[in-house]
Amino acid sequence: MGEADAVGAREGELAAFGGAAHALVDGVVDHLAALPSRPVWRPLPDALRKQLFGLRLSEQPAVMEDLVATVLRDVLPHAMGNGHPAFFGWVKPPPSRAGVMASLAAAAMNPSVVCGDHADIHLERAVVRWLAELVGFPHAPGAGLLTGGGSAATIVCFAGARSRALAAVGDDVGRDGLAGAAQLIAYVPAEAHSCVRRALELLGLGSGVMRELPLGGGRLDATALRASIAADRASGALPALLVGSAGTVNAGAIDPLEALADVATAEGLWFHVDGAYGAFGVLDPAIAARYRGIEQADSLVLDPHKWLGVPVDAGCALVQRGDDLRDAFSLIAPYLRQDVDAPVGTFAEYGLEQTRPFRALKPWATIARTRTRRHRRPGRARERARA
Ligand SMILES: Cc1ncc(COP(=O)(O)O)c(C=O)c1O
């Protein structure tokens, strides 16, 4: 193909994209407009289920218009239903329109958000700070990152907790693994989300190290907890992690976070709070006081893709000390690009992923559209509620 042909082909492809993309955006707008007047959920027709399941690669590349037609006809109308105003499936919200819009731009940029001087990097740092500010969690640059969801964020946080606890007794889990290491113990509420247990299992600590927190009627029996910690220490184990929930799945309960923080501080444990959906409840002055203590957590998990309405996926791990994550995750191969002299380092040094999607644009757009500085100081709301 000559250069003129190549330029013509490129222009043709761009024109096809422009036409199809506009048609898709129009279709999405119509879909969202019509949604409230339709049933929340409609069973997938048998024929369509079979067709989708059995899709085969075609002989020829599809044209853009056909892709759009397929999406609008066969896919968009058959969603889970959580875009509907009458969907009451608890923590799965409709997507914010700003977030839907931002998803298109993020895909068009398609960066790997790890390091470098590009917009997505700085935007993720700002969004993580915004999230911390919204729920009243202290934040320093580097002390958090966006993840695929609350489960992934929990693994990130617990990896930090594991490294710190073992390093304190001279064990290097990165180098030596867990064989021969001290046995870490985790104190976990009975109602904790299953991702807590799964993270402990995946990190090689095992669910057998979980001790149930003595919580009754929403109160912590701190004496019983401290006795349990002392018994574990006496048996040679290493109490390491204390978990609280800021919004349990079944009852929506907020654990007594301040009392948990007090024990964690007194006993030198890593205090983790699962605020996946519930931490954003702190923005309501009527219940803000119940969240007192969240700001003392060593780590906090948030899920902007739950009550904030950010399109999936958008989870967030926040920590008091970014170095706790960096110590657990940093592994810099010679072929990886570095930010020389950057005090904070790359996102890959703080979590599981090397290639990272541009998650930040969706929460940025969603929060910028729905929140203002007025919403940002739950500490003040808590004070008002206490007064
Ligand atoms: C309280 C709580 N924690 C953690 C999670 C796990 O988050 P994700 O589904 O984003 O991995 C959920 C999910 O519903 C949850 O409700």
Coordinates of C-alpha atoms and ligand atoms in Angstrom, one line a residue:
M1 CA 0.0 0.0 0.0
G2 CA 1.4 3.4 -1.0
E3 CA 1.5 6.3 1.5
A4 CA -1.5 8.0 -0.1
D5 CA -3.5 4.8 0.3
A6 CA -2.4 4.4 3.9
V7 CA -3.5 7.9 4.7
G8 CA -6.8 7.3 3.0
A9 CA -7.3 4.1 5.0
R10 CA -6.5 5.8 8.2
E11 CA -8.9 8.6 7.5
G12 CA -11.6 6.1 6.5
E13 CA -11.2 4.2 9.7
L14 CA -11.3 7.4 11.7
A15 CA -14.5 8.5 9.9
A16 CA -16.1 5.1 10.5
F17 CA -15.1 5.4 14.2
G18 CA -16.6 8.9 14.5
G19 CA -19.9 7.9 12.9
A20 CA -20.3 4.7 14.9
A21 CA -19.1 6.3 18.2
H22 CA -21.7 9.1 17.9
A23 CA -24.4 6.5 17.1
L24 CA -23.3 4.6 20.2
V25 CA -23.4 7.7 22.4
D26 CA -26.9 8.5 21.1
G27 CA -28.0 5.0 21.8
V28 CA -26.6 5.1 25.3
V29 CA -28.4 8.4 26.0
D30 CA -31.7 7.0 24.7
H31 CA -31.2 3.8 26.8
L32 CA -30.6 5.8 30.0
A33 CA -33.6 8.1 29.3
A34 CA -35.9 5.1 28.7
L35 CA -34.6 3.0 31.6
P36 CA -37.0 4.2 34.3
S37 CA -40.1 3.4 32.2
R38 CA -38.9 -0.2 31.6
P39 CA -38.9 -3.2 33.9
V40 CA -36.0 -3.3 36.3
W41 CA -34.9 -6.6 34.9
R42 CA -36.0 -8.7 31.9
P43 CA -35.1 -12.3 31.5
L44 CA -32.7 -12.9 28.6
P45 CA -34.6 -14.5 25.7
D46 CA -33.4 -18.1 25.3
A47 CA -32.3 -17.5 21.7
L48 CA -30.2 -14.5 22.6
R49 CA -28.6 -16.4 25.5
K50 CA -27.6 -19.2 23.1
Q51 CA -26.4 -16.7 20.5
L52 CA -24.2 -14.8 22.9
F53 CA -22.8 -17.9 24.5
G54 CA -22.0 -19.4 21.1
L55 CA -20.6 -16.4 19.4
R56 CA -18.0 -17.4 16.8
L57 CA -15.2 -15.4 15.3
S58 CA -16.4 -14.2 11.9
E59 CA -14.5 -14.7 8.6
Q60 CA -14.3 -10.9 8.0
P61 CA -13.7 -8.0 10.3
A62 CA -16.9 -6.5 11.5
V63 CA -17.8 -3.0 10.4
M64 CA -18.2 -0.4 13.1
E65 CA -21.9 0.2 12.5
D66 CA -22.6 -3.5 13.0
L67 CA -20.8 -3.5 16.3
V68 CA -22.9 -0.6 17.5
A69 CA -26.1 -2.3 16.3
T70 CA -25.2 -5.4 18.2
V71 CA -24.4 -3.6 21.4
L72 CA -27.6 -1.5 21.3
R73 CA -29.9 -4.4 20.4
D74 CA -28.4 -7.5 22.1
V75 CA -26.3 -6.2 25.0
L76 CA -27.4 -2.9 26.5
P77 CA -31.0 -3.8 27.2
H78 CA -30.1 -7.0 29.1
A79 CA -28.1 -5.6 32.0
M80 CA -28.2 -6.7 35.7
G81 CA -30.8 -4.0 36.3
N82 CA -28.8 -1.8 38.7
G83 CA -29.1 1.2 36.4
H84 CA -32.8 1.4 37.2
P85 CA -34.1 3.8 39.8
A86 CA -36.2 0.9 41.4
F87 CA -33.3 -1.5 41.7
F88 CA -32.9 -2.2 45.4
G89 CA -29.9 -4.6 45.2
W90 CA -28.2 -2.9 48.2
V91 CA -24.7 -1.6 47.3
K92 CA -24.7 -1.8 43.5
P93 CA -25.7 1.6 42.3
P94 CA -26.6 3.0 38.9
P95 CA -23.5 4.4 37.2
S96 CA -23.1 8.2 37.5
R97 CA -23.6 9.8 34.1
A98 CA -20.4 11.7 34.5
G99 CA -18.6 8.4 35.1
V100 CA -20.1 6.8 32.0
M101 CA -18.9 9.7 29.9
A102 CA -15.4 9.6 31.4
S103 CA -15.1 5.9 30.7
L104 CA -15.0 6.6 27.0
A105 CA -12.2 9.2 27.3
A106 CA -10.2 6.9 29.6
A107 CA -10.4 4.1 27.1
A108 CA -9.4 6.4 24.3
M109 CA -6.2 7.4 26.2
N110 CA -5.5 3.8 27.3
P111 CA -2.4 4.6 29.4
S112 CA -0.8 2.2 31.9
V113 CA -1.1 4.2 35.1
V114 CA 2.2 3.4 36.8
C115 CA 4.6 6.3 36.6
G116 CA 5.6 9.2 34.4
D117 CA 4.5 12.8 33.9
H118 CA 1.1 12.2 32.3
A119 CA -2.4 13.5 33.2
D120 CA -3.7 10.1 34.4
I121 CA -0.9 9.7 37.0
H122 CA -1.6 13.1 38.6
L123 CA -5.3 12.6 38.4
E124 CA -5.2 9.3 40.3
R125 CA -3.1 10.9 43.1
A126 CA -5.7 13.7 43.3
V127 CA -8.7 11.3 43.3
V128 CA -7.1 9.2 46.1
R129 CA -6.6 12.3 48.1
W130 CA -10.2 13.4 47.4
L131 CA -11.5 10.0 48.6
A132 CA -9.5 10.3 51.8
E133 CA -10.8 13.8 52.4
L134 CA -14.4 12.8 51.8
V135 CA -14.3 10.2 54.6
G136 CA -11.9 12.2 56.9
F137 CA -8.9 9.9 56.6
P138 CA -5.4 11.5 56.8
H139 CA -3.6 11.4 53.6
A140 CA 0.0 11.9 52.4
P141 CA 1.1 11.5 48.8
G142 CA 1.7 7.8 48.0
A143 CA -0.5 6.5 50.9
G144 CA -3.1 4.9 48.7
L145 CA -4.1 3.8 45.2
L146 CA -7.1 2.8 43.2
T147 CA -7.8 -0.9 42.8
G148 CA -10.3 -3.2 41.0
G149 CA -12.5 -3.2 44.0
G150 CA -12.7 -3.7 47.8
S151 CA -11.5 -7.3 47.7
A152 CA -8.3 -6.3 45.8
A153 CA -7.8 -3.3 48.1
T154 CA -8.1 -5.6 51.1
I155 CA -5.3 -7.9 49.8
V156 CA -3.2 -4.8 49.3
C157 CA -3.7 -3.6 52.8
F158 CA -3.2 -6.9 54.5
A159 CA 0.0 -7.4 52.5
G160 CA 1.2 -4.2 54.1
A161 CA 0.1 -5.4 57.5
R162 CA 1.8 -8.8 57.1
S163 CA 5.1 -7.3 56.0
R164 CA 5.2 -4.8 58.8
A165 CA 4.3 -7.3 61.6
L166 CA 6.8 -9.8 60.4
A167 CA 9.6 -7.2 59.8
A168 CA 9.1 -6.1 63.4
V169 CA 10.2 -9.5 64.6
G170 CA 13.0 -9.8 62.0
D171 CA 11.2 -11.9 59.4
D172 CA 11.5 -10.9 55.7
V173 CA 8.4 -12.4 54.1
G174 CA 9.4 -11.2 50.7
R175 CA 12.7 -13.1 50.8
D176 CA 11.9 -16.0 53.0
G177 CA 8.2 -16.6 52.6
L178 CA 6.1 -17.7 55.5
A179 CA 7.8 -21.0 56.3
G180 CA 9.4 -20.6 59.6
A181 CA 7.9 -17.1 60.2
A182 CA 6.0 -16.2 63.3
Q183 CA 2.3 -17.1 63.1
L184 CA 0.3 -13.9 62.7
I185 CA -3.1 -13.6 64.4
A186 CA -6.1 -11.5 63.1
Y187 CA -9.0 -10.3 65.2
V188 CA -12.0 -10.1 62.9
P189 CA -15.7 -9.4 63.5
A190 CA -18.1 -12.3 62.8
E191 CA -19.9 -10.1 60.3
A192 CA -16.8 -9.1 58.3
H193 CA -17.1 -9.4 54.6
S194 CA -15.8 -12.7 53.1
C195 CA -13.0 -10.7 51.3
V196 CA -11.3 -10.4 54.7
R197 CA -11.0 -14.2 55.1
R198 CA -10.1 -14.6 51.5
A199 CA -7.2 -12.1 51.8
L200 CA -5.9 -13.9 54.8
E201 CA -6.1 -17.2 52.9
L202 CA -4.4 -15.8 49.8
L203 CA -1.6 -14.2 51.7
G204 CA -0.8 -17.6 53.3
L205 CA -1.9 -16.7 56.8
G206 CA -4.9 -19.0 56.6
S207 CA -8.3 -18.5 58.0
G208 CA -7.4 -20.5 61.1
V209 CA -5.6 -17.4 62.4
M210 CA -8.9 -15.5 62.7
R211 CA -10.2 -14.8 66.2
E212 CA -13.8 -13.5 66.5
L213 CA -14.0 -10.1 68.0
P214 CA -16.1 -10.0 71.2
L215 CA -18.8 -7.6 69.9
G216 CA -22.2 -7.6 71.5
G217 CA -25.0 -5.1 70.8
G218 CA -22.5 -3.0 68.9
R219 CA -20.1 -2.7 71.8
L220 CA -16.6 -4.1 72.1
D221 CA -15.7 -6.1 75.2
A222 CA -12.2 -4.7 75.2
T223 CA -11.2 -6.7 78.3
A224 CA -12.1 -10.0 76.6
L225 CA -10.3 -8.9 73.4
R226 CA -7.1 -8.0 75.3
A227 CA -7.3 -11.3 77.2
S228 CA -7.6 -13.1 73.9
I229 CA -4.6 -11.2 72.5
A230 CA -2.6 -12.0 75.7
A231 CA -3.4 -15.7 75.4
D232 CA -2.3 -15.7 71.7
R233 CA 1.0 -14.0 72.7
A234 CA 1.5 -16.5 75.6
S235 CA 1.1 -19.4 73.1
G236 CA 4.0 -17.9 71.0
A237 CA 1.8 -16.4 68.2
L238 CA 2.1 -12.9 67.0
P239 CA -1.2 -10.8 67.2
A240 CA -1.0 -8.5 64.2
L241 CA -4.2 -7.4 62.7
L242 CA -7.5 -6.0 64.0
V243 CA -10.4 -5.6 61.6
G244 CA -13.4 -3.4 61.9
S245 CA -16.3 -2.8 59.5
A246 CA -17.8 0.6 58.6
G247 CA -20.9 -1.0 57.2
T248 CA -21.5 -4.7 57.4
V249 CA -23.2 -6.6 54.5
N250 CA -26.1 -8.1 56.4
A251 CA -27.1 -5.5 58.9
G252 CA -25.3 -2.3 57.7
A253 CA -23.7 -2.1 61.2
I254 CA -20.8 0.2 61.9
D255 CA -18.4 -1.4 64.4
P256 CA -17.2 0.6 67.4
L257 CA -14.2 1.9 65.5
E258 CA -12.8 4.2 68.2
A259 CA -12.8 1.4 70.8
L260 CA -11.1 -0.9 68.3
A261 CA -8.5 1.8 67.4
D262 CA -7.8 2.1 71.1
V263 CA -7.1 -1.6 71.5
A264 CA -5.0 -1.7 68.3
T265 CA -2.9 1.2 69.6
A266 CA -2.4 -0.3 73.0
E267 CA -1.5 -3.7 71.6
G268 CA 0.5 -2.5 68.6
L269 CA -1.8 -4.1 66.1
W270 CA -2.5 -3.0 62.5
F271 CA -6.0 -1.6 62.5
H272 CA -7.9 -2.2 59.3
V273 CA -11.3 -0.8 58.5
D274 CA -13.5 -2.2 55.7
G275 CA -15.5 0.8 54.6
A276 CA -16.2 -0.6 51.1
Y277 CA -19.6 0.9 50.7
G278 CA -20.4 2.1 54.2
A279 CA -17.6 4.6 54.9
F280 CA -19.3 7.1 52.7
G281 CA -22.1 7.2 55.2
V282 CA -19.9 9.5 57.2
L283 CA -21.0 12.3 54.8
D284 CA -24.4 12.2 56.5
P285 CA -24.2 14.4 59.6
A286 CA -26.9 12.4 61.3
I287 CA -24.7 9.4 61.6
A288 CA -21.2 10.9 61.2
A289 CA -20.4 10.4 64.9
R290 CA -20.6 6.7 64.5
Y291 CA -17.5 6.7 62.3
R292 CA -15.2 8.2 65.0
G293 CA -12.0 6.3 65.0
I294 CA -11.9 5.6 61.3
E295 CA -9.2 8.2 60.9
Q296 CA -6.9 6.2 63.2
A297 CA -7.0 3.1 61.0
D298 CA -3.7 1.9 59.5
S299 CA -5.6 1.0 56.4
L300 CA -9.0 1.7 55.0
V301 CA -10.8 0.1 52.1
L302 CA -13.3 2.2 50.1
D303 CA -15.3 1.2 47.0
P304 CA -16.3 4.3 45.0
H305 CA -18.1 1.8 42.7
K306 CA -20.6 1.2 45.4
W307 CA -22.4 4.1 47.1
L308 CA -20.6 6.9 45.2
G309 CA -22.0 5.5 41.9
V310 CA -18.7 5.3 40.1
P311 CA -18.9 2.8 37.2
V312 CA -17.2 -0.5 38.0
D313 CA -14.3 -0.9 38.6
A314 CA -13.2 1.5 41.2
G315 CA -11.9 0.4 44.6
C316 CA -9.4 2.2 46.8
A317 CA -6.8 1.2 49.4
L318 CA -5.8 4.0 51.8
V319 CA -3.0 3.7 54.4
Q320 CA -1.5 5.9 57.1
R321 CA 2.0 5.2 55.9
G322 CA 2.6 4.7 52.2
D323 CA 5.9 3.1 53.1
D324 CA 4.0 0.1 54.6
L325 CA 2.8 -0.7 51.1
R326 CA 6.0 0.2 49.4
D327 CA 7.9 -2.1 51.7
A328 CA 5.5 -5.0 50.9
F329 CA 5.3 -4.5 47.1
S330 CA 8.3 -2.6 45.7
L331 CA 10.2 -4.8 43.3
I332 CA 11.9 -2.9 40.5
A333 CA 13.1 -4.9 37.6
P334 CA 15.8 -3.3 35.5
Y335 CA 13.6 -3.2 32.4
L336 CA 10.8 -1.2 34.2
R337 CA 10.7 2.5 33.8
Q338 CA 11.4 4.6 36.9
D339 CA 10.7 8.0 38.2
V340 CA 14.2 8.8 39.2
D341 CA 14.3 10.9 42.3
A342 CA 10.5 10.7 42.8
P343 CA 10.0 10.5 46.6
V344 CA 6.8 8.6 46.2
G345 CA 7.8 6.1 43.4
T346 CA 5.5 4.3 41.0
F347 CA 2.0 3.0 41.6
A348 CA 3.3 -0.5 40.9
E349 CA 5.5 -0.3 44.1
Y350 CA 2.3 0.0 46.2
G351 CA 0.0 -2.7 44.9
L352 CA -0.5 -5.9 42.9
E353 CA -0.7 -4.6 39.3
Q354 CA 2.1 -3.6 36.9
T355 CA 0.0 -2.5 34.0
R356 CA -2.7 -0.5 35.6
P357 CA -5.9 0.9 33.9
F358 CA -6.9 4.5 34.0
R359 CA -9.5 4.1 36.8
A360 CA -9.3 7.7 38.1
L361 CA -11.2 9.5 35.4
K362 CA -14.5 7.9 36.4
P363 CA -14.3 8.8 40.2
W364 CA -12.9 12.2 39.3
A365 CA -15.9 13.0 37.1
T366 CA -18.4 11.5 39.5
I367 CA -17.1 13.3 42.6
A368 CA -16.5 16.6 40.8
R369 CA -20.1 16.5 39.5
T370 CA -21.8 15.5 42.8
R371 CA -19.6 16.8 45.6
T372 CA -18.2 20.1 46.7
R373 CA -15.8 21.3 49.4
R374 CA -18.8 21.5 51.7
H375 CA -18.9 17.6 51.7
R376 CA -15.4 17.1 52.5
R377 CA -14.9 17.5 56.2
P378 CA -16.6 14.6 58.0
G379 CA -14.4 15.4 61.0
R380 CA -16.4 18.7 61.3
A381 CA -19.7 16.9 60.7
R382 CA -18.7 14.5 63.5
E383 CA -18.0 17.4 65.8
R384 CA -21.3 19.0 65.0
A385 CA -23.1 15.7 65.6
R386 CA -21.3 15.3 68.9
A387 CA -22.2 18.8 70.0
Ligands
LIG1 C1 -18.5 -4.5 53.2 C2 -17.9 -5.0 51.9 N1 -16.6 -5.2 51.9 C3 -15.9 -5.7 50.8 C4 -16.6 -5.9 49.7 C5 -15.9 -6.5 48.5 O1 -15.7 -5.5 47.5 P1 -15.6 -5.8 46.0 O2 -16.9 -6.5 45.6 O3 -15.5 -4.4 45.3 O4 -14.4 -6.6 45.8 C6 -18.0 -5.7 49.6 C7 -18.7 -6.1 48.4 O5 -19.9 -6.0 48.4 C8 -18.7 -5.2 50.8 O6 -20.0 -5.0 50.8

